[in-house]
Short mmCIF file of C-alpha atoms and ligand atoms in Angstrom, two decimals:
data_model
loop_
_atom_site.label_atom_id
_atom_site.label_comp_id
_atom_site.label_asym_id
_atom_site.label_seq_id
_atom_site.Cartn_x
_atom_site.Cartn_y
_atom_site.Cartn_z
CA MET A 1 28.43 -28.98 1.34
CA SER A 2 24.53 -28.92 0.74
CA GLU A 3 23.02 -32.04 -0.49
CA ALA A 4 21.88 -30.36 -3.69
CA LEU A 5 25.50 -29.43 -4.63
CA VAL A 6 26.66 -33.00 -3.91
CA PHE A 7 23.92 -34.27 -6.29
CA ALA A 8 24.87 -31.75 -8.88
CA PHE A 9 28.55 -32.99 -8.44
CA ILE A 10 27.49 -36.58 -8.91
CA LEU A 11 25.68 -35.82 -12.00
CA LEU A 12 28.41 -34.12 -13.38
CA ALA A 13 30.79 -36.73 -12.38
CA LEU A 14 28.51 -39.18 -14.20
CA LEU A 15 28.43 -37.24 -17.22
CA ILE A 16 32.23 -36.96 -17.04
CA GLY A 17 32.45 -40.81 -16.73
CA TYR A 18 30.21 -41.03 -19.74
CA LEU A 19 32.31 -38.77 -21.73
CA LEU A 20 35.58 -40.58 -20.62
CA GLY A 21 34.03 -43.86 -21.68
CA ARG A 22 33.47 -42.40 -25.21
CA TYR A 23 36.99 -41.03 -25.19
CA ARG A 24 38.47 -44.40 -24.30
CA SER A 25 36.60 -46.29 -26.81
CA THR A 26 37.60 -43.74 -29.52
CA ALA A 27 41.21 -43.93 -28.31
CA THR A 28 41.23 -47.81 -28.45
CA LYS A 29 39.85 -47.74 -31.85
CA ASN A 30 42.31 -45.11 -33.25
CA VAL A 31 45.58 -46.55 -31.50
CA LYS A 32 45.51 -50.31 -31.53
CA GLY A 33 47.09 -51.79 -28.41
CA THR A 34 46.78 -48.75 -26.11
CA SER A 35 43.92 -48.66 -23.89
CA GLY A 36 43.91 -44.93 -22.81
CA GLY A 37 43.21 -46.37 -19.23
CA TRP A 38 44.75 -43.56 -17.20
CA PRO A 39 41.80 -41.03 -17.65
CA GLN A 40 39.42 -43.64 -16.32
CA LYS A 41 41.66 -44.34 -13.28
CA ARG A 42 41.72 -40.50 -12.58
CA TYR A 43 37.81 -40.47 -13.07
CA TYR A 44 37.30 -43.19 -10.33
CA GLN A 45 39.96 -41.32 -8.22
CA GLY A 46 37.91 -38.10 -8.64
CA LEU A 47 34.60 -39.93 -7.69
CA ASN A 48 36.39 -41.18 -4.51
CA TYR A 49 37.29 -37.59 -3.59
CA LEU A 50 33.72 -36.61 -4.11
CA LEU A 51 32.24 -39.40 -2.22
CA ASN A 52 34.64 -38.73 0.56
CA ASP A 53 33.35 -35.21 0.67
CA GLN A 54 36.58 -33.82 -0.70
CA PRO A 55 35.09 -31.79 -3.52
CA ASP A 56 38.37 -29.55 -3.97
CA ALA A 57 40.46 -32.57 -4.70
CA ALA A 58 37.60 -33.96 -6.98
CA ILE A 59 37.42 -30.80 -8.98
CA ASP A 60 41.28 -30.78 -9.64
CA THR A 61 41.24 -34.49 -10.68
CA PHE A 62 38.29 -33.87 -13.17
CA ILE A 63 39.86 -31.01 -14.73
CA SER A 64 43.13 -32.68 -15.32
CA ALA A 65 41.39 -35.97 -16.43
CA LEU A 66 39.16 -34.59 -18.87
CA GLU A 67 40.47 -33.88 -22.35
CA VAL A 68 39.34 -30.59 -23.87
CA ASN A 69 37.53 -30.96 -27.22
CA SER A 70 34.38 -30.11 -29.01
CA ASP A 71 32.56 -32.96 -27.20
CA THR A 72 33.70 -32.06 -23.66
CA LEU A 73 33.53 -28.17 -23.97
CA GLU A 74 29.96 -28.17 -22.48
CA THR A 75 31.09 -30.30 -19.47
CA HIS A 76 33.83 -28.00 -18.73
CA LEU A 77 31.80 -24.89 -19.14
CA ALA A 78 29.19 -26.48 -16.67
CA LEU A 79 31.92 -27.09 -14.30
CA GLY A 80 33.25 -23.56 -14.39
CA ASN A 81 29.79 -22.25 -13.97
CA LEU A 82 29.11 -24.38 -10.98
CA LEU A 83 32.38 -23.30 -9.28
CA ARG A 84 31.52 -19.78 -9.96
CA ARG A 85 28.21 -20.03 -8.43
CA ARG A 86 29.78 -21.59 -5.18
CA GLY A 87 31.78 -18.50 -4.95
CA GLU A 88 35.19 -20.47 -5.86
CA THR A 89 35.95 -17.90 -8.81
CA SER A 90 39.66 -18.59 -8.79
CA LYS A 91 38.94 -22.22 -9.61
CA ALA A 92 36.28 -21.30 -12.13
CA ILE A 93 39.04 -18.93 -13.79
CA ARG A 94 41.38 -21.94 -13.88
CA VAL A 95 38.84 -24.00 -15.72
CA HIS A 96 38.12 -21.24 -18.28
CA GLN A 97 41.83 -20.31 -18.84
CA ASN A 98 42.54 -23.94 -19.38
CA LEU A 99 39.92 -23.89 -22.25
CA LEU A 100 41.41 -20.75 -23.81
CA ALA A 101 44.70 -22.51 -23.88
CA ARG A 102 43.41 -25.21 -26.23
CA PRO A 103 43.90 -24.62 -30.07
CA SER A 104 41.75 -27.60 -30.79
CA LEU A 105 38.60 -25.57 -30.21
CA SER A 106 36.81 -23.43 -32.85
CA LYS A 107 36.83 -19.73 -32.83
CA GLU A 108 33.11 -19.59 -31.58
CA GLN A 109 34.04 -22.02 -28.76
CA LEU A 110 36.99 -19.93 -27.75
CA HIS A 111 34.86 -16.92 -27.57
CA LEU A 112 32.28 -18.79 -25.52
CA ALA A 113 35.10 -19.53 -23.16
CA GLN A 114 36.35 -15.92 -23.10
CA ILE A 115 32.92 -14.63 -22.07
CA GLU A 116 32.85 -17.11 -19.21
CA LEU A 117 36.24 -16.06 -18.08
CA GLY A 118 35.33 -12.51 -18.36
CA VAL A 119 32.29 -13.15 -16.14
CA ASP A 120 34.63 -14.88 -13.50
CA PHE A 121 36.70 -11.81 -13.42
CA LEU A 122 33.50 -9.53 -13.16
CA LYS A 123 32.03 -11.56 -10.23
CA SER A 124 35.49 -11.50 -8.37
CA GLY A 125 35.57 -7.68 -8.73
CA LEU A 126 38.63 -7.73 -11.30
CA LEU A 127 36.92 -5.26 -13.41
CA ASP A 128 39.85 -4.20 -15.55
CA ARG A 129 40.51 -7.67 -16.68
CA ALA A 130 36.79 -8.24 -17.32
CA GLU A 131 36.65 -5.01 -19.26
CA SER A 132 39.51 -5.87 -21.49
CA LEU A 133 38.29 -9.38 -22.38
CA PHE A 134 34.62 -8.04 -23.29
CA ARG A 135 36.03 -5.10 -25.02
CA GLU A 136 38.12 -7.53 -27.32
CA LEU A 137 35.22 -9.56 -28.16
CA VAL A 138 33.04 -6.59 -28.93
CA GLU A 139 35.70 -5.15 -31.21
CA ALA A 140 36.77 -8.46 -32.78
CA LYS A 141 35.57 -9.33 -36.25
CA ASN A 142 33.84 -12.78 -36.92
CA VAL A 143 32.23 -12.96 -33.46
CA SER A 144 28.62 -14.13 -33.70
CA LYS A 145 25.75 -11.56 -33.18
CA PRO A 146 24.37 -13.30 -30.03
CA LEU A 147 27.89 -13.40 -28.35
CA ARG A 148 28.63 -9.90 -29.27
CA ALA A 149 25.32 -8.70 -27.55
CA LYS A 150 26.16 -11.05 -24.49
CA ALA A 151 29.65 -9.25 -24.40
CA LEU A 152 28.12 -5.85 -24.74
CA SER A 153 25.73 -6.49 -21.93
CA TYR A 154 28.39 -7.72 -19.63
CA LEU A 155 30.54 -4.83 -20.48
CA LEU A 156 27.77 -2.61 -19.40
CA GLU A 157 27.58 -4.27 -16.06
CA VAL A 158 31.47 -3.62 -15.73
CA TYR A 159 30.93 0.05 -16.50
CA GLN A 160 28.02 0.12 -13.98
CA ASP A 161 30.19 -1.22 -11.32
CA GLU A 162 32.88 1.13 -12.25
CA ARG A 163 30.48 4.06 -12.12
CA GLU A 164 31.74 4.86 -15.62
CA TRP A 165 28.30 6.31 -16.53
CA LEU A 166 29.40 7.95 -20.04
CA GLN A 167 30.84 4.58 -21.23
CA ALA A 168 27.88 2.85 -20.04
CA ILE A 169 25.57 5.16 -22.00
CA ASP A 170 27.84 4.39 -25.02
CA VAL A 171 27.51 0.54 -24.64
CA ALA A 172 23.80 0.68 -24.16
CA ASP A 173 23.49 2.83 -27.34
CA GLN A 174 25.17 -0.07 -29.12
CA LEU A 175 22.72 -2.39 -27.56
CA THR A 176 19.74 -0.55 -28.67
CA ALA A 177 21.04 -0.46 -32.20
CA LYS A 178 18.71 -2.08 -34.57
CA LYS A 179 20.56 -5.40 -34.96
CA PHE A 180 20.24 -6.17 -31.23
CA SER A 181 17.02 -4.42 -30.59
CA GLY A 182 15.26 -7.34 -28.76
CA THR A 183 14.40 -5.30 -25.63
CA PRO A 184 15.39 -1.61 -26.41
CA ASP A 185 13.15 -0.25 -23.66
CA GLN A 186 15.05 -2.07 -20.89
CA TRP A 187 18.37 -0.46 -22.10
CA ARG A 188 16.79 2.84 -22.47
CA GLU A 189 15.35 2.79 -18.99
CA MET A 190 19.03 2.06 -17.68
CA GLN A 191 20.39 4.79 -19.73
CA ALA A 192 17.97 7.29 -18.20
CA HIS A 193 19.29 6.17 -14.88
CA TYR A 194 22.99 6.65 -16.11
CA CYS A 195 22.14 10.27 -17.18
CA CYS A 196 20.51 10.70 -13.76
CA GLU A 197 23.74 9.67 -12.05
CA LEU A 198 25.49 12.46 -14.03
CA ALA A 199 22.87 14.85 -13.31
CA GLY A 200 22.95 14.17 -9.70
CA ASN A 201 26.83 14.67 -9.47
CA MET A 202 26.28 17.97 -11.18
CA LEU A 203 23.52 18.93 -8.78
CA LEU A 204 25.95 18.36 -5.91
CA THR A 205 28.78 20.57 -7.33
CA LYS A 206 26.02 23.27 -8.27
CA GLU A 207 26.63 22.95 -11.98
CA LEU A 208 22.90 23.42 -12.48
CA LEU A 209 23.05 24.08 -16.32
CA GLU A 210 24.91 20.67 -16.86
CA ALA A 211 22.60 19.16 -14.44
CA ARG A 212 19.51 20.16 -16.42
CA ARG A 213 21.27 19.13 -19.57
CA TRP A 214 21.56 15.42 -18.14
CA VAL A 215 18.13 15.52 -16.82
CA ARG A 216 16.91 16.34 -20.38
CA ASN A 217 18.82 13.51 -21.74
CA ALA A 218 17.35 11.22 -19.11
CA LEU A 219 13.82 12.13 -19.91
CA ARG A 220 14.87 11.60 -23.60
CA TYR A 221 15.69 8.05 -23.05
CA ASP A 222 12.72 7.40 -20.69
CA LYS A 223 9.95 10.09 -20.46
CA ASN A 224 8.56 8.10 -17.15
CA CYS A 225 11.87 8.37 -15.32
CA VAL A 226 10.81 9.44 -11.91
CA ARG A 227 14.30 9.93 -10.84
CA ALA A 228 14.85 12.59 -13.41
CA SER A 229 11.96 14.57 -12.30
CA LEU A 230 12.97 14.33 -8.73
CA ILE A 231 16.38 15.69 -9.65
CA LEU A 232 14.77 18.45 -11.87
CA ALA A 233 12.58 19.59 -8.94
CA GLN A 234 15.69 19.60 -6.73
CA ILE A 235 17.45 21.91 -9.38
CA GLU A 236 14.36 24.17 -9.44
CA LEU A 237 14.39 24.36 -5.59
CA THR A 238 18.28 25.34 -5.78
CA ASP A 239 17.25 27.83 -8.30
CA LEU A 240 14.69 29.33 -6.05
CA ALA A 241 11.95 28.41 -8.36
CA PRO A 242 9.49 26.34 -6.02
CA ALA A 243 6.43 26.85 -8.31
CA GLN A 244 8.42 25.24 -11.27
CA ALA A 245 9.41 22.33 -9.01
CA LEU A 246 5.92 21.89 -8.01
CA ILE A 247 4.64 21.36 -11.61
CA VAL A 248 7.37 18.65 -12.05
CA LEU A 249 6.58 17.08 -8.90
CA ARG A 250 2.88 16.73 -9.57
CA LYS A 251 3.51 14.86 -12.77
CA ILE A 252 5.36 11.96 -10.85
CA PRO A 253 2.15 9.74 -9.91
CA ARG A 254 1.45 9.68 -13.74
CA GLN A 255 5.09 8.76 -14.57
CA ASN A 256 5.03 5.71 -12.09
CA PRO A 257 2.69 5.72 -9.13
CA LYS A 258 4.96 3.40 -7.13
CA PHE A 259 7.42 6.38 -6.72
CA ALA A 260 4.87 8.87 -5.83
CA PRO A 261 5.89 8.86 -1.98
CA GLU A 262 9.41 10.00 -3.02
CA ALA A 263 7.92 13.42 -3.99
CA LEU A 264 6.50 14.12 -0.68
CA GLN A 265 9.37 15.71 0.88
CA LEU A 266 10.12 17.90 -1.99
CA ILE A 267 6.51 19.06 -2.25
CA TYR A 268 6.71 19.88 1.45
CA GLU A 269 10.03 21.95 0.82
CA CYS A 270 8.38 23.72 -2.25
CA PHE A 271 5.55 25.23 0.14
CA GLN A 272 8.10 26.18 2.62
CA GLN A 273 10.09 28.10 -0.09
CA LEU A 274 6.80 29.75 -1.31
CA GLN A 275 5.99 30.44 2.32
CA LYS A 276 2.49 29.31 1.94
CA PRO A 277 1.81 27.01 5.12
CA ALA A 278 -2.15 27.10 4.46
CA GLU A 279 -1.76 26.04 0.83
CA ARG A 280 0.45 23.19 1.84
CA VAL A 281 -2.07 21.81 4.26
CA VAL A 282 -4.77 21.99 1.37
CA MET A 283 -2.36 20.15 -1.04
CA PHE A 284 -1.56 17.30 1.44
CA ARG A 285 -5.05 16.86 2.53
CA ASP A 286 -5.81 16.38 -1.46
CA ILE A 287 -2.94 13.82 -1.53
CA TYR A 288 -4.18 12.10 1.56
CA ARG A 289 -7.70 11.78 0.25
CA GLU A 290 -6.18 9.96 -2.80
CA HIS A 291 -3.62 7.95 -1.03
CA HIS A 292 -4.58 6.90 2.49
CA SER A 293 -1.03 5.92 3.69
CA LEU A 294 0.96 6.53 6.84
CA PRO A 295 3.92 8.59 5.25
CA VAL A 296 1.24 10.88 3.59
CA LEU A 297 -0.47 11.26 6.88
CA ASN A 298 2.89 11.94 8.51
CA TYR A 299 3.45 14.85 6.09
CA LEU A 300 -0.26 16.06 6.55
CA VAL A 301 0.31 16.06 10.29
CA GLU A 302 3.58 18.13 10.06
CA ALA A 303 1.89 20.54 7.68
CA ILE A 304 -1.22 21.08 10.08
CA ALA A 305 1.18 21.43 13.14
CA GLN A 306 3.07 24.29 11.42
CA ALA A 307 0.02 26.05 10.04
CA GLN A 308 -2.73 25.52 12.78
CA GLY A 309 -0.99 24.05 15.93
CA GLU A 310 -0.92 20.75 17.86
CA ASP A 311 -4.59 20.69 18.87
CA GLU A 312 -5.66 20.25 15.39
CA VAL A 313 -3.05 17.56 14.92
CA VAL A 314 -4.48 15.64 17.81
CA ASP A 315 -8.00 15.72 16.42
CA LEU A 316 -6.86 14.59 13.03
CA LEU A 317 -4.59 11.71 14.53
CA LEU A 318 -7.71 10.51 16.66
CA GLN A 319 -9.80 10.49 13.60
CA GLU A 320 -7.34 8.79 11.37
CA LEU A 321 -5.11 6.35 13.33
CA PRO A 322 -7.86 3.59 13.77
CA ALA A 323 -7.59 3.04 9.93
CA PHE A 324 -4.02 1.91 10.53
CA PRO A 325 -3.74 -1.51 12.49
CA GLN A 326 0.10 -1.00 13.12
CA MET A 327 -0.82 2.36 14.81
CA GLU A 328 -3.46 1.09 16.96
CA ALA A 329 -1.57 1.24 20.24
CA ALA A 330 -0.42 4.80 19.54
CA GLY A 331 -3.98 5.84 18.56
CA GLU A 332 -5.42 4.20 21.92
CA LEU A 333 -2.65 5.92 23.94
CA LEU A 334 -3.36 9.14 22.42
CA LYS A 335 -7.02 8.85 22.91
CA VAL A 336 -6.72 7.99 26.75
CA VAL A 337 -4.39 10.87 27.20
CA SER A 338 -6.36 13.43 25.29
CA GLU A 339 -9.60 12.44 27.26
CA ASN A 340 -7.63 13.11 30.57
CA LYS A 341 -5.83 16.07 29.30
CA SER A 342 -5.78 17.79 32.76
CA GLN A 343 -3.96 14.98 34.32
CA TRP A 344 -1.14 15.06 31.89
CA VAL A 345 1.44 17.66 32.25
CA GLY A 346 3.10 18.50 28.83
CA PHE A 347 0.33 16.60 26.86
CA ASN A 348 0.76 18.39 23.56
CA TYR A 349 4.48 18.13 23.28
CA ASN A 350 5.23 14.72 24.40
CA THR A 351 2.36 12.41 23.40
CA VAL A 352 1.92 13.96 19.96
CA LYS A 353 5.74 13.70 19.41
CA GLY A 354 5.94 9.92 20.24
CA VAL A 355 3.00 9.19 17.71
CA LEU A 356 4.91 11.35 15.07
CA GLU A 357 8.05 9.38 15.76
CA LYS A 358 6.07 6.15 14.98
CA LEU A 359 4.61 7.67 11.90
CA THR A 360 8.08 8.76 10.70
CA ALA A 361 9.40 5.13 11.34
CA ALA A 362 6.58 3.70 9.16
CA ARG A 363 7.75 5.88 6.22
CA CYS A 364 11.15 4.02 5.93
CA GLN A 365 10.66 0.55 4.64
CA TYR A 366 11.82 -0.32 1.20
CA GLU A 367 11.50 -3.54 -0.74
CA CYS A 368 13.16 -4.83 -4.04
CA SER A 369 10.13 -6.38 -6.16
CA ASN A 370 12.85 -8.44 -8.02
CA CYS A 371 14.71 -10.05 -5.15
CA GLY A 372 12.99 -9.18 -1.90
CA PHE A 373 15.96 -6.95 -0.59
CA ARG A 374 14.71 -4.70 2.37
CA GLY A 375 16.31 -1.49 3.58
CA GLU A 376 15.48 1.86 5.10
CA GLN A 377 16.52 3.95 2.25
CA LEU A 378 15.67 4.04 -1.63
CA HIS A 379 18.36 2.71 -3.99
CA TRP A 380 17.77 3.31 -7.61
CA LEU A 381 20.09 0.22 -8.14
CA CYS A 382 19.20 -2.67 -6.04
CA PRO A 383 22.58 -3.56 -4.17
CA SER A 384 21.70 -7.11 -4.05
CA CYS A 385 20.16 -8.09 -7.43
CA LYS A 386 21.50 -5.09 -9.38
CA SER A 387 18.20 -4.22 -11.09
CA TRP A 388 17.25 -0.56 -11.57
CA SER A 389 13.96 0.99 -10.29
CA SER A 390 12.67 -2.19 -8.55
CA ILE A 391 13.02 -0.92 -4.96
CA ALA A 392 10.16 1.09 -3.64
CA GLN A 393 8.24 1.76 -0.46
CA ARG A 394 6.28 -1.19 0.75
ZN1 ZN B 401 16.88 -6.74 -5.84
#
């Protein structure tokens, strides 16, 4: 158990002690002759458990010792949240279910406990139960506006986890309605991704008309949705319309420059389909002039190798590699080998291939700007912090 956590528990215990003290004095005032002593005894018992590093027993004692009323509700909720953050969701569920069973709480307080219980279910993967709790709150009358918005945003998370994209779009529509429109752009960007999920599925099953329809919807929600443009370019390539695909792809750096590298592979394929290798070299030289990066250099090298042969590639690499410190060793090796060409059998193939492999590896490093998650492929939804469009090439 970390020191910070013990500290948090002790603070919580002190707070509970304070509340128990208040409870006791109220009880003494109200019922003359009864001291209300047992809760305080349980409190000290709980504190003992805590100090003896038996947090589970301490939690059980605190839950049973502390009365649920308007004064202690915040403490119960804090305890439930603490347990959930520790990953002890079944205990958090017990705390929150205990609250919901108390008729002494007001409607608003019960709604608050219901949200927290829903979050417990959501975090433990019990999505059906989370969905029905949040849905109940969204549909109930007399739920306050902030709580309804909270329930809707959690319901959205449930549908996202369930990959129920149509329902997610519907819930986000409710969130962007005027009464909740604090951050409509954030919801619309997410809706564009939901449409892209549907478009991607349609593309896989070659239902191109439907795929186009969802791409259009995505761009209606967010005109700068790069993912929608990438899918549209893939649809055009599947429809054997590479020139159309190129028009779409060239807009991507203006939509969001951080995703420009994602278009490179498709641009490469467009020229392949167009059967214009020389024009492909010109295009990638232009891109490389604007973005001096290893991934772009990698595509330029491949384009030149296809159009003009490997000797041209060696010259380009010798010229460009010194600009990239991480490629220094490969550049030096290539230099030594090319200066002594005659001694090296199979020079063109093996040495250039080694450098190309290093260049390709340099292409595959992605990082989430929100949580720092790293991986070798692009995830539109960060698997770690669940934010959209936060992962890009480093
Ligand atoms: Zn993340």
